Short mmCIF file of C-alpha atoms and ligand atoms in Angstrom, two decimals:
data_model
loop_
_atom_site.label_atom_id
_atom_site.label_comp_id
_atom_site.label_asym_id
_atom_site.label_seq_id
_atom_site.Cartn_x
_atom_site.Cartn_y
_atom_site.Cartn_z
CA MET A 7 -56.82 85.30 -277.53
CA ALA A 8 -55.55 82.19 -275.82
CA LEU A 9 -52.16 82.48 -274.24
CA PHE A 10 -49.86 79.53 -274.69
CA ARG A 11 -47.07 79.17 -272.23
CA LYS A 12 -43.94 77.65 -273.69
CA LYS A 13 -43.54 74.16 -272.28
CA ALA A 14 -40.35 73.62 -270.26
CA PRO A 15 -38.01 71.28 -272.12
CA GLU A 16 -38.37 67.68 -270.99
CA LEU A 17 -35.68 66.78 -268.45
CA THR A 18 -33.62 63.83 -269.59
CA LEU A 19 -30.71 62.06 -267.97
CA GLU A 20 -28.46 63.09 -270.87
CA SER A 21 -29.23 66.78 -270.25
CA LEU A 22 -28.97 66.51 -266.46
CA PRO A 23 -25.99 68.48 -265.11
CA ARG A 24 -23.74 66.57 -262.71
CA GLU A 25 -24.71 68.78 -259.77
CA ALA A 26 -28.37 67.81 -260.21
CA TYR A 27 -27.58 64.15 -259.48
CA PRO A 28 -28.07 62.87 -255.93
CA ALA A 29 -24.71 62.40 -254.20
CA HIS A 30 -26.03 59.64 -251.97
CA ILE A 31 -28.88 57.24 -252.76
CA GLY A 32 -30.48 54.84 -250.27
CA PHE A 33 -32.25 51.69 -251.44
CA ILE A 34 -34.88 49.80 -249.45
CA MET A 35 -34.73 46.49 -251.29
CA ASP A 36 -38.33 45.40 -250.78
CA GLY A 37 -40.61 42.91 -252.51
CA ASN A 38 -38.43 39.79 -252.79
CA GLY A 39 -40.96 37.60 -250.99
CA ARG A 40 -43.90 38.76 -253.13
CA TRP A 41 -41.84 38.31 -256.29
CA ALA A 42 -41.20 34.66 -255.33
CA LYS A 43 -44.81 34.04 -254.27
CA LYS A 44 -46.13 35.30 -257.61
CA ARG A 45 -44.01 32.62 -259.28
CA GLY A 46 -44.90 29.84 -256.85
CA LEU A 47 -41.29 29.80 -255.59
CA PRO A 48 -40.00 29.68 -252.00
CA ARG A 49 -39.28 33.13 -250.49
CA ARG A 50 -35.59 32.28 -250.51
CA MET A 51 -35.62 32.44 -254.32
CA GLY A 52 -36.88 36.01 -254.13
CA HIS A 53 -33.79 36.91 -252.14
CA VAL A 54 -31.55 35.05 -254.62
CA SER A 55 -33.01 37.16 -257.40
CA GLY A 56 -32.87 40.28 -255.20
CA ALA A 57 -29.15 39.73 -254.59
CA GLN A 58 -28.60 39.66 -258.38
CA THR A 59 -30.50 42.93 -258.71
CA PHE A 60 -28.36 44.37 -255.93
CA ARG A 61 -25.19 43.57 -257.92
CA LYS A 62 -26.66 45.16 -261.09
CA ILE A 63 -27.74 48.32 -259.30
CA VAL A 64 -24.39 48.74 -257.53
CA LYS A 65 -22.75 48.68 -260.98
CA ALA A 66 -25.37 51.09 -262.36
CA CYS A 67 -24.69 53.56 -259.52
CA GLU A 68 -20.97 53.34 -260.17
CA ALA A 69 -21.46 53.86 -263.92
CA ARG A 70 -23.54 56.99 -263.20
CA GLY A 71 -20.85 58.49 -260.97
CA ILE A 72 -22.96 58.36 -257.78
CA GLN A 73 -20.74 59.06 -254.73
CA SER A 74 -22.48 56.85 -252.14
CA ALA A 75 -25.20 54.20 -252.18
CA THR A 76 -26.65 52.51 -249.12
CA PHE A 77 -28.55 49.24 -249.47
CA TYR A 78 -30.83 47.94 -246.71
CA ALA A 79 -29.97 44.22 -246.72
CA PHE A 80 -31.09 43.07 -243.26
CA SER A 81 -32.82 45.03 -240.53
CA THR A 82 -32.72 44.61 -236.76
CA GLU A 83 -36.35 43.42 -237.11
CA ASN A 84 -35.63 40.80 -239.81
CA TRP A 85 -34.49 38.24 -237.17
CA LYS A 86 -38.23 37.64 -236.62
CA ARG A 87 -38.41 35.80 -239.98
CA PRO A 88 -38.28 32.00 -240.18
CA GLN A 89 -34.76 30.71 -239.47
CA GLU A 90 -34.57 29.18 -242.96
CA GLU A 91 -35.13 32.59 -244.55
CA VAL A 92 -32.61 34.34 -242.26
CA ASP A 93 -30.04 31.63 -243.13
CA ALA A 94 -30.73 32.09 -246.85
CA ILE A 95 -30.10 35.85 -246.67
CA MET A 96 -26.90 35.31 -244.65
CA ASP A 97 -25.69 32.72 -247.19
CA LEU A 98 -26.30 35.20 -250.01
CA LEU A 99 -24.21 37.74 -248.15
CA ARG A 100 -21.42 35.21 -247.65
CA ASP A 101 -21.47 34.38 -251.37
CA TYR A 102 -21.45 38.03 -252.35
CA LEU A 103 -18.59 38.89 -250.00
CA LYS A 104 -16.43 35.93 -251.10
CA GLU A 105 -17.10 36.66 -254.75
CA SER A 106 -16.52 40.39 -254.49
CA LEU A 107 -13.30 39.94 -252.50
CA LYS A 108 -11.96 38.30 -255.67
CA ASP A 109 -13.41 41.00 -257.95
CA PHE A 110 -12.60 44.05 -255.81
CA LYS A 111 -9.19 44.50 -257.39
CA GLY A 112 -10.72 45.52 -260.72
CA GLU A 113 -13.37 47.79 -259.21
CA ASN A 114 -13.18 51.25 -257.76
CA ILE A 115 -15.79 50.60 -255.04
CA ARG A 116 -15.21 51.27 -251.34
CA THR A 117 -17.32 48.87 -249.30
CA LYS A 118 -18.54 49.66 -245.80
CA PHE A 119 -21.07 48.11 -243.46
CA ILE A 120 -23.47 49.83 -241.14
CA GLY A 121 -25.41 48.11 -238.39
CA ASP A 122 -24.70 46.07 -235.28
CA ARG A 123 -22.13 43.35 -235.99
CA SER A 124 -22.35 41.76 -232.56
CA ALA A 125 -25.21 39.40 -233.51
CA LEU A 126 -23.70 38.30 -236.85
CA ALA A 127 -21.84 35.03 -237.45
CA PRO A 128 -18.07 35.44 -236.86
CA ASP A 129 -17.17 34.24 -240.39
CA ILE A 130 -19.45 36.91 -241.90
CA VAL A 131 -17.93 39.59 -239.67
CA ALA A 132 -14.44 38.46 -240.76
CA LEU A 133 -15.44 38.73 -244.45
CA MET A 134 -16.97 42.16 -243.84
CA GLU A 135 -13.79 43.39 -242.17
CA GLU A 136 -11.68 42.00 -244.99
CA ALA A 137 -13.87 43.71 -247.61
CA GLU A 138 -13.63 47.03 -245.76
CA ALA A 139 -9.85 46.78 -245.38
CA GLU A 140 -9.27 45.70 -249.01
CA THR A 141 -11.32 48.57 -250.45
CA ALA A 142 -10.56 51.38 -247.98
CA HIS A 143 -8.29 53.16 -250.48
CA LYS A 144 -10.80 53.12 -253.38
CA THR A 145 -12.01 56.47 -254.67
CA GLY A 146 -15.16 55.59 -256.64
CA LEU A 147 -18.59 54.67 -255.30
CA THR A 148 -18.87 54.22 -251.51
CA LEU A 149 -21.10 51.19 -251.10
CA ASN A 150 -22.74 50.90 -247.69
CA ILE A 151 -24.47 47.65 -246.88
CA ALA A 152 -26.86 47.96 -243.96
CA LEU A 153 -26.74 44.66 -242.10
CA ASN A 154 -28.51 44.08 -238.81
CA TYR A 155 -29.25 47.78 -239.09
CA GLY A 156 -32.07 49.78 -237.54
CA GLY A 157 -32.21 53.56 -237.32
CA ARG A 158 -33.52 53.51 -233.73
CA HIS A 159 -30.94 50.94 -232.66
CA GLU A 160 -28.19 53.10 -234.18
CA LEU A 161 -29.49 56.19 -232.34
CA VAL A 162 -29.70 54.35 -229.01
CA GLY A 163 -26.08 53.25 -229.48
CA ALA A 164 -25.00 56.83 -230.20
CA ILE A 165 -26.93 58.23 -227.21
CA ARG A 166 -25.33 55.63 -224.92
CA MET A 167 -21.86 56.45 -226.22
CA LEU A 168 -22.35 60.20 -225.69
CA ALA A 169 -23.81 59.59 -222.21
CA GLU A 170 -20.72 57.51 -221.30
CA GLN A 171 -18.47 60.37 -222.43
CA VAL A 172 -20.42 62.88 -220.33
CA LYS A 173 -20.28 60.48 -217.37
CA ASP A 174 -16.51 60.03 -217.58
CA GLY A 175 -16.00 63.79 -217.98
CA THR A 176 -14.61 63.82 -221.57
CA LEU A 177 -17.68 65.61 -222.97
CA LEU A 178 -19.92 68.42 -221.70
CA ALA A 179 -23.65 67.99 -222.29
CA GLU A 180 -23.75 71.40 -224.00
CA GLN A 181 -21.15 70.19 -226.52
CA ILE A 182 -23.72 67.74 -227.92
CA ASP A 183 -25.02 69.25 -231.14
CA GLU A 184 -26.29 67.87 -234.48
CA GLN A 185 -22.76 67.47 -235.85
CA ARG A 186 -21.68 65.52 -232.74
CA VAL A 187 -24.66 63.17 -233.09
CA SER A 188 -23.97 62.66 -236.83
CA ASP A 189 -20.34 61.89 -236.01
CA THR A 190 -21.40 59.23 -233.51
CA LEU A 191 -23.51 57.28 -236.04
CA ASP A 192 -22.35 54.41 -238.27
CA THR A 193 -22.41 56.73 -241.28
CA VAL A 194 -19.83 59.14 -239.78
CA GLY A 195 -18.09 61.21 -242.45
CA GLN A 196 -20.57 60.34 -245.20
CA PRO A 197 -23.06 62.71 -246.83
CA ASP A 198 -26.70 62.30 -245.79
CA PRO A 199 -28.84 60.54 -248.40
CA ASP A 200 -30.39 62.94 -250.93
CA LEU A 201 -32.68 60.33 -252.41
CA ILE A 202 -34.21 57.17 -250.93
CA ILE A 203 -35.83 54.71 -253.31
CA ARG A 204 -38.36 52.19 -252.06
CA PRO A 205 -39.77 49.78 -254.60
CA SER A 206 -42.60 47.29 -254.03
CA GLY A 207 -45.45 49.78 -253.58
CA GLU A 208 -45.02 50.17 -249.80
CA TYR A 209 -44.93 53.71 -248.41
CA ARG A 210 -42.87 53.37 -245.25
CA THR A 211 -39.36 54.23 -244.08
CA SER A 212 -39.04 50.98 -242.05
CA ASN A 213 -36.41 52.32 -239.63
CA PHE A 214 -33.92 53.07 -242.43
CA LEU A 215 -31.42 55.92 -241.89
CA LEU A 216 -33.83 57.74 -239.55
CA TRP A 217 -31.50 60.59 -238.54
CA GLN A 218 -29.69 60.85 -241.87
CA SER A 219 -32.88 61.02 -243.98
CA ALA A 220 -34.21 64.23 -242.37
CA TYR A 221 -34.14 66.03 -245.76
CA ALA A 222 -34.03 63.09 -248.15
CA GLU A 223 -36.41 62.96 -251.09
CA TYR A 224 -38.34 59.69 -251.17
CA VAL A 225 -39.30 58.02 -254.43
CA PHE A 226 -41.70 55.10 -254.03
CA MET A 227 -42.00 52.81 -257.03
CA ASP A 228 -44.50 50.14 -257.92
CA VAL A 229 -42.00 47.45 -258.89
CA LEU A 230 -40.74 44.52 -256.83
CA TRP A 231 -37.01 44.67 -256.02
CA PRO A 232 -35.99 41.65 -258.15
CA ASP A 233 -37.53 43.45 -261.18
CA PHE A 234 -35.89 46.78 -260.35
CA SER A 235 -33.60 47.82 -263.22
CA ALA A 236 -31.18 50.57 -264.23
CA GLU A 237 -34.14 52.22 -266.02
CA HIS A 238 -36.04 52.44 -262.73
CA LEU A 239 -32.95 53.98 -261.16
CA ASP A 240 -32.79 56.58 -263.95
CA ARG A 241 -36.49 57.37 -263.53
CA ALA A 242 -35.99 57.90 -259.79
CA ILE A 243 -32.97 60.16 -260.39
CA LEU A 244 -35.01 62.26 -262.85
CA GLU A 245 -37.92 62.47 -260.41
CA TYR A 246 -35.44 63.63 -257.75
CA ALA A 247 -33.94 66.24 -260.10
CA ARG A 248 -37.43 67.68 -260.79
CA ARG A 249 -38.11 68.30 -257.11
CA HIS A 250 -37.39 71.61 -255.45
CA ARG A 251 -35.52 70.97 -252.21
CA ARG A 252 -36.03 73.77 -249.72
CA PHE A 253 -34.47 72.37 -246.51
CA GLY A 254 -37.06 74.27 -244.46
CA GLY A 255 -36.55 77.53 -246.38
CA VAL A 256 -38.82 78.96 -249.10
C1 FPP B 303 -37.24 42.67 -248.25
O1 FPP B 303 -38.14 41.95 -249.07
C2 FPP B 303 -35.89 42.15 -248.41
C3 FPP B 303 -35.10 41.67 -247.42
C4 FPP B 303 -35.52 41.66 -246.00
C5 FPP B 303 -33.77 41.12 -247.70
C6 FPP B 303 -33.01 41.81 -248.76
C7 FPP B 303 -31.86 40.98 -249.09
C8 FPP B 303 -31.34 40.82 -250.31
C9 FPP B 303 -31.80 41.53 -251.54
C10 FPP B 303 -30.19 39.91 -250.47
C11 FPP B 303 -29.02 40.58 -249.84
C12 FPP B 303 -27.85 40.16 -250.48
C13 FPP B 303 -26.79 40.94 -250.73
C14 FPP B 303 -25.72 40.33 -251.49
C15 FPP B 303 -26.67 42.35 -250.27
P1 FPP B 303 -39.26 41.08 -248.38
O2 FPP B 303 -38.73 39.72 -248.16
O3 FPP B 303 -39.75 41.78 -247.15
O4 FPP B 303 -40.36 41.07 -249.49
P2 FPP B 303 -41.93 41.02 -249.25
O5 FPP B 303 -42.32 42.31 -248.58
O6 FPP B 303 -42.48 40.90 -250.64
O7 FPP B 303 -42.22 39.81 -248.40
#
């Protein structure tokens, strides 16, 4: 006699308990250039469309009660792109920051930036600081925008800072532990990402949150970032909820 095992009920977002949601989601916004090329448009237009998707997905994260979301907007390696493309991305950031500084009052989003600000234009840095100050008291989604960010660059900065403290006698080498390193990174005080989503069909981490992603679940999706929608986000959250996270245990 054949034995039929009862099928587990299909997991849906509606039936997903709050604790099964990722607290922190990272997004590698990839595929803007290919999206534009497919349409015979300049690469810049891919970023224009990608910036609109970014706005939509920030709102979708907020609506789903996600605690933190980190978006990879510009890496330490992206300076190698043609100047025109770098300028286009920086202009999109300017526009977003100016626009959101007006809208922030109605939103419960706390905006933060990670990455090295020293190479950014002073007017952008001023807008970033204003956005951080204006939203510091907000209690909803923490939105991290990674700008001139690279995981290795961030770690080198942290190592240098700790070495300086040891050199000037304010820290003992044996006091350096995982917590101390975490507290020296740009993401200090924030939970590590539980889920990292990379669209565009590439299977790489590209120097994104290297230390913080030690136990993150990756979901790679075959969609270009400008076409990424709230439905893709829901699919990734469900995929995450199906996985069994063991953190090195059994
Ligand atoms: C990667 O796609 C994307 C980037 C390097 C830039 C991402 C920037 C934005 C979405 C705009 C940022 C704006 C705001 C407001 C945060 P790619 O160009 O490498 O795509 P490709 O691999 O298809 O060439």
